PDB file of C-alpha atoms in Angstrom:
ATOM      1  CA  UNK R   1       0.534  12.666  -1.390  1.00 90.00           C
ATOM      2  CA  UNK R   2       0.169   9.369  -3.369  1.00 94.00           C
ATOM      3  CA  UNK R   3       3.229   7.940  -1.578  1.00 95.00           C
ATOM      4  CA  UNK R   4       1.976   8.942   1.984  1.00 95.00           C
ATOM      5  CA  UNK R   5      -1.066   7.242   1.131  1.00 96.00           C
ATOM      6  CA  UNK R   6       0.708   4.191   0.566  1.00 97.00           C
ATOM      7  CA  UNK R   7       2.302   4.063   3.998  1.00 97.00           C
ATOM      8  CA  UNK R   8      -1.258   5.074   5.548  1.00 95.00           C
ATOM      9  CA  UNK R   9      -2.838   2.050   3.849  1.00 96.00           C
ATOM     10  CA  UNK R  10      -0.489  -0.290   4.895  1.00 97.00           C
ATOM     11  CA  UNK R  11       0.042   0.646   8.178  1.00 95.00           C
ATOM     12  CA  UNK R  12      -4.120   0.413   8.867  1.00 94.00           C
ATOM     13  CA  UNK R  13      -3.617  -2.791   7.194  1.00 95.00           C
ATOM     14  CA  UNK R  14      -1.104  -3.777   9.676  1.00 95.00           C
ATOM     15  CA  UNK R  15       1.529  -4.658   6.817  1.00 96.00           C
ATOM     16  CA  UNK R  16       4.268  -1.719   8.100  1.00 96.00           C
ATOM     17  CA  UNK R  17       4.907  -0.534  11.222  1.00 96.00           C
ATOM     18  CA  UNK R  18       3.449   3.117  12.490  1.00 95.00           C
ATOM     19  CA  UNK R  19       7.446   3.754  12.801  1.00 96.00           C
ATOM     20  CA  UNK R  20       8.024   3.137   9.337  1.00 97.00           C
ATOM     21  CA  UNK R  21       5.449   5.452   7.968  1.00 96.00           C
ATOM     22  CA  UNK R  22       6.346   7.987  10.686  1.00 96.00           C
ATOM     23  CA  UNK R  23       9.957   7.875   9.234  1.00 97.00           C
ATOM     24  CA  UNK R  24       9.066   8.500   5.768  1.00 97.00           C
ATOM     25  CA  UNK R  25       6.559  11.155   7.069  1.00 97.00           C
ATOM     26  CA  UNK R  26       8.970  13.176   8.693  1.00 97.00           C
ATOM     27  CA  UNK R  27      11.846  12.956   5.661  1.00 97.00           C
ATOM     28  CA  UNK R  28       9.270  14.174   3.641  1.00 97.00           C
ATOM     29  CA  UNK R  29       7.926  16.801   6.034  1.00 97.00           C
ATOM     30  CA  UNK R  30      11.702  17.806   6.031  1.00 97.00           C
ATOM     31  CA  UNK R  31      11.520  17.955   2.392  1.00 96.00           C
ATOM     32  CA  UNK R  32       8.966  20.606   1.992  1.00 95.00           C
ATOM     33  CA  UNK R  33       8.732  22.192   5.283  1.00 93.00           C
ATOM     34  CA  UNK R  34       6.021  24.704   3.865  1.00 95.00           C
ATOM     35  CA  UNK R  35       3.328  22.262   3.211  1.00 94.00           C
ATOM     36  CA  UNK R  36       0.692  22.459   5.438  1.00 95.00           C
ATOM     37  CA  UNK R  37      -0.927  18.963   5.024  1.00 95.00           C
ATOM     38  CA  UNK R  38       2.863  17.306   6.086  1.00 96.00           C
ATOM     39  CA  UNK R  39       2.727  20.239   9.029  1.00 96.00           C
ATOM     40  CA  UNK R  40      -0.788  18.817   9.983  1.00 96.00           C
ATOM     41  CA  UNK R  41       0.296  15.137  10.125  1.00 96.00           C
ATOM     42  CA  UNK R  42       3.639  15.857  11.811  1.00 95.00           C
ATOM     43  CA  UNK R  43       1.316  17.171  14.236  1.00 95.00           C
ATOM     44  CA  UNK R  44      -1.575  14.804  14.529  1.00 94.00           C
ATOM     45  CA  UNK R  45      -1.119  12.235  17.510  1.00 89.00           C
ATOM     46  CA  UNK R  46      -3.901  10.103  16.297  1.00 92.00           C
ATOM     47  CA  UNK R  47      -2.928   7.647  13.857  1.00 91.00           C
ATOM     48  CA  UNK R  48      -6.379   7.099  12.824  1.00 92.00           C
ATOM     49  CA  UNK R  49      -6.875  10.444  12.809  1.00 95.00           C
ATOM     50  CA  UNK R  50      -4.159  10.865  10.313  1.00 94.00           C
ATOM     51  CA  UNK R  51      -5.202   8.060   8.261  1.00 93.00           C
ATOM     52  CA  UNK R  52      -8.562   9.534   7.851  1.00 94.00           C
ATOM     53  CA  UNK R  53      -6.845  12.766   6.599  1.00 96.00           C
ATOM     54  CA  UNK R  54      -5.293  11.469   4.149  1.00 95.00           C
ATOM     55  CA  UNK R  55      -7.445   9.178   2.523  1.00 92.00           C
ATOM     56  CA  UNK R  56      -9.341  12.289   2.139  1.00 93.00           C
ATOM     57  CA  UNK R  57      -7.368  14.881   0.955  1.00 94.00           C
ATOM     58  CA  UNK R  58      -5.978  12.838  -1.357  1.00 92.00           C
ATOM     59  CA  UNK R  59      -6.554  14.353  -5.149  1.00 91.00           C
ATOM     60  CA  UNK R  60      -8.417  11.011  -6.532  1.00 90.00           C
ATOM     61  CA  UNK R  61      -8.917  13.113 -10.020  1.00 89.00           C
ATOM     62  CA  UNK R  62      -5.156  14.074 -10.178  1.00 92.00           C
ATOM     63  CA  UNK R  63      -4.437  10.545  -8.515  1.00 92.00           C
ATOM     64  CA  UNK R  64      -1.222   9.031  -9.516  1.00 95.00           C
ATOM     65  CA  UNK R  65      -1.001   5.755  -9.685  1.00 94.00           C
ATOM     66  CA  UNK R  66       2.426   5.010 -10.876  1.00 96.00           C
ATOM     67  CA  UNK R  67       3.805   6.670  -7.783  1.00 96.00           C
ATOM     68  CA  UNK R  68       1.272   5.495  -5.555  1.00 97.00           C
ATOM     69  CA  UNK R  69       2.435   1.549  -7.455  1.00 97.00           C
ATOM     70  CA  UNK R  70       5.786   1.662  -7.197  1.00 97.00           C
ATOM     71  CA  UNK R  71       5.751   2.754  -3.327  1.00 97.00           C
ATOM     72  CA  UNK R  72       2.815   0.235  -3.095  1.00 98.00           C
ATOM     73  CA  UNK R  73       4.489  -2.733  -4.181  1.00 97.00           C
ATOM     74  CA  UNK R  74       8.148  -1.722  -2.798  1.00 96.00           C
ATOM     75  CA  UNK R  75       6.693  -2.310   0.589  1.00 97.00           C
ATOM     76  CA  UNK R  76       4.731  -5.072  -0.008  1.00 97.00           C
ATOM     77  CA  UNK R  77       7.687  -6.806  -1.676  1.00 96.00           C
ATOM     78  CA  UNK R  78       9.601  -6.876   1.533  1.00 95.00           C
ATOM     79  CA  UNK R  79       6.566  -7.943   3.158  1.00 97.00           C
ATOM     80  CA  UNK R  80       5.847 -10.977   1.233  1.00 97.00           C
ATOM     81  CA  UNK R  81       9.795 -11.691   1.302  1.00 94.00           C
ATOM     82  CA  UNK R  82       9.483 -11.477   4.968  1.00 94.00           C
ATOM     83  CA  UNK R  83       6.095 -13.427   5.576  1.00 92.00           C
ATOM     84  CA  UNK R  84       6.291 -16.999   6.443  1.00 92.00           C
ATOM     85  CA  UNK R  85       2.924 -18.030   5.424  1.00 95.00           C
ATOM     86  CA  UNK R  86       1.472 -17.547   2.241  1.00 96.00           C
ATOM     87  CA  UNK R  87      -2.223 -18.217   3.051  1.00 95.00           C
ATOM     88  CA  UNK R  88      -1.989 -15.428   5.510  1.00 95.00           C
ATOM     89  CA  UNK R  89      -0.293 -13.455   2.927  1.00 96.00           C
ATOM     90  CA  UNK R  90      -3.133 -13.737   0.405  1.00 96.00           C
ATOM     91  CA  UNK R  91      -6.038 -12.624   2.951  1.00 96.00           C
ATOM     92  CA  UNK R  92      -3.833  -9.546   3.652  1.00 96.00           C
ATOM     93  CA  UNK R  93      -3.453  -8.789   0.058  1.00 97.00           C
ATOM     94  CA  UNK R  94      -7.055  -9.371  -0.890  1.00 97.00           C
ATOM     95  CA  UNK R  95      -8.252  -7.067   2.310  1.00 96.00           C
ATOM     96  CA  UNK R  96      -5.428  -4.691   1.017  1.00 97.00           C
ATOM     97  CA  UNK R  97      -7.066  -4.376  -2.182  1.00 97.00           C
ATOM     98  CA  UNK R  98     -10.380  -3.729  -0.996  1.00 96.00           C
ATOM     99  CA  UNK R  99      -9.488  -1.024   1.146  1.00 95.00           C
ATOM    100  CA  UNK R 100      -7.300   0.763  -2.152  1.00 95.00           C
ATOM    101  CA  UNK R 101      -9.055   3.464  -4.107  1.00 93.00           C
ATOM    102  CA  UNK R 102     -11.775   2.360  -5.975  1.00 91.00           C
ATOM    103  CA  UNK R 103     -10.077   4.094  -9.276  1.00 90.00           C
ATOM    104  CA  UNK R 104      -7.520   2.159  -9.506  1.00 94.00           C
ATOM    105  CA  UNK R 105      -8.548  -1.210  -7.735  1.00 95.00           C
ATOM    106  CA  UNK R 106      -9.345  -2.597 -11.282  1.00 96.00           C
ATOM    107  CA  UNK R 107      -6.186  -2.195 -12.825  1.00 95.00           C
ATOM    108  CA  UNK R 108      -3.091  -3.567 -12.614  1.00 96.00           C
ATOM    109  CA  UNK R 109      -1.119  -4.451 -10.366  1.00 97.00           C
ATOM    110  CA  UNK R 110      -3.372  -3.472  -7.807  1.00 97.00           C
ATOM    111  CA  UNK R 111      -5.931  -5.581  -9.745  1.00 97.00           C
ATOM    112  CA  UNK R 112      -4.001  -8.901  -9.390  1.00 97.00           C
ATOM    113  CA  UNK R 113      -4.137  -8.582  -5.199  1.00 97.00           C
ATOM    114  CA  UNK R 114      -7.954  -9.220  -5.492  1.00 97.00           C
ATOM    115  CA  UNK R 115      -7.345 -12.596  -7.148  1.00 97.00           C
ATOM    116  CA  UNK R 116      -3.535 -14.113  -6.642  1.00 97.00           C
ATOM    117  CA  UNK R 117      -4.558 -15.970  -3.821  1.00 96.00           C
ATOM    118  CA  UNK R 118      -7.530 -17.959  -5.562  1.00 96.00           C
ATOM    119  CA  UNK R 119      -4.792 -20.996  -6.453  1.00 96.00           C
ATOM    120  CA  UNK R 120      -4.092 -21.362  -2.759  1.00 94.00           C
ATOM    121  CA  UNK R 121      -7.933 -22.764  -2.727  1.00 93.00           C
ATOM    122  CA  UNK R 122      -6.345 -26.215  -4.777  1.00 94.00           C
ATOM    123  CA  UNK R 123      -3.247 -25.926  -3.568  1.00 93.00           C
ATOM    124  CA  UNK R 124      -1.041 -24.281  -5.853  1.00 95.00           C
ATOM    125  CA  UNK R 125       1.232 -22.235  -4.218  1.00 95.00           C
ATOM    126  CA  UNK R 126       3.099 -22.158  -7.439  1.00 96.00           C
ATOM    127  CA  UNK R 127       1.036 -19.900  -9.067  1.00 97.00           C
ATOM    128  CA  UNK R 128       0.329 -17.282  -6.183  1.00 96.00           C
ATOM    129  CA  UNK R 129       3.682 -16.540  -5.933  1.00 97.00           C
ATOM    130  CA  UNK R 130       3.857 -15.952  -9.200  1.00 97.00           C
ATOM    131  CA  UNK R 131       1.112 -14.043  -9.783  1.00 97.00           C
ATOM    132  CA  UNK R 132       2.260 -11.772  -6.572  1.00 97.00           C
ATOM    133  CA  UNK R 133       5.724 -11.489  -7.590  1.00 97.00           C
ATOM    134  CA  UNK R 134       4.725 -10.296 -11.154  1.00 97.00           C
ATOM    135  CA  UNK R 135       3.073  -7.715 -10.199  1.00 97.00           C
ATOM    136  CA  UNK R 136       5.382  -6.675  -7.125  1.00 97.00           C
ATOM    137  CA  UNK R 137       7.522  -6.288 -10.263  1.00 96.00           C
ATOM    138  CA  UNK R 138       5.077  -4.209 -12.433  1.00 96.00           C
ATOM    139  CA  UNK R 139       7.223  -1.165 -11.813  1.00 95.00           C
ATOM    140  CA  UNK R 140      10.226  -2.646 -12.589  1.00 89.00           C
ATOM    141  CA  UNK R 141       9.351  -3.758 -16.148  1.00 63.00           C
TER     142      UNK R 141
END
């Protein structure tokens, strides 16, 4: 569930596409047939709706956040590769990071989206792309 989550945040974020996570949705849903929360999203019409079941039948105690990462960053990788305009980019990943689970917002690399964009304040470009990059990396490492 930790990957589907990833696709659910971004896509309320408006960083993927509602196709993108219904694609991965339904390969997974094909997959494991027999599970009942992929069933009941397969189903659900409302995106928000959806969403809001995952975000809460997610297992935060069990919560895996090297799975949840590496999908994570994966995705936003291609976004920032994709994005023209890096001020832009840093809002989205600072509103990105507030809306991740609180358990993991303070460690990295979800903990560098709350701050990679403060170098855009005195121009230095430089070092927000570094800073994003590293940790759109983490995985990788």
């Amino acid at each position: 569930m930790e990957e589907l989550l990833a696709y659910a945040i971004l896509l309320f974020e408006k960083i993927i596409a509602e196709e993108i996570y219904e694609n991965r949705l339904y390969e997974m849903f094909i997959e494991d047939c027999k599970n009942e929360m992929l069933l009941y999203l397969v189903w659900e019409n409302n995106i928000k709706n959806a969403i809001s079941f995952i975000r809460t039948n997610v297992d935060y105690d069990n919560f895996n956040h090297k799975i949840f990462g590496k999908v994570l960053m994966g995705l936003l990788k291609k976004y920032y590769s994709d994005c023209k305009d890096i001020n832009l980019f840093g809002y989205k990943m600072y509103t990105l990071w507030e809306s991740l689970p609180g358990n993991i917002q303070d460690i990295e690399p979800f903990w560098t989206l709350s701050y990679a964009d403060d170098p855009l304040s005195w121009k230095d470009e430089q070092q927000s792309r570094e800073l994003y990059e590293k940790a759109f990396n983490y995985y990788e490492e």
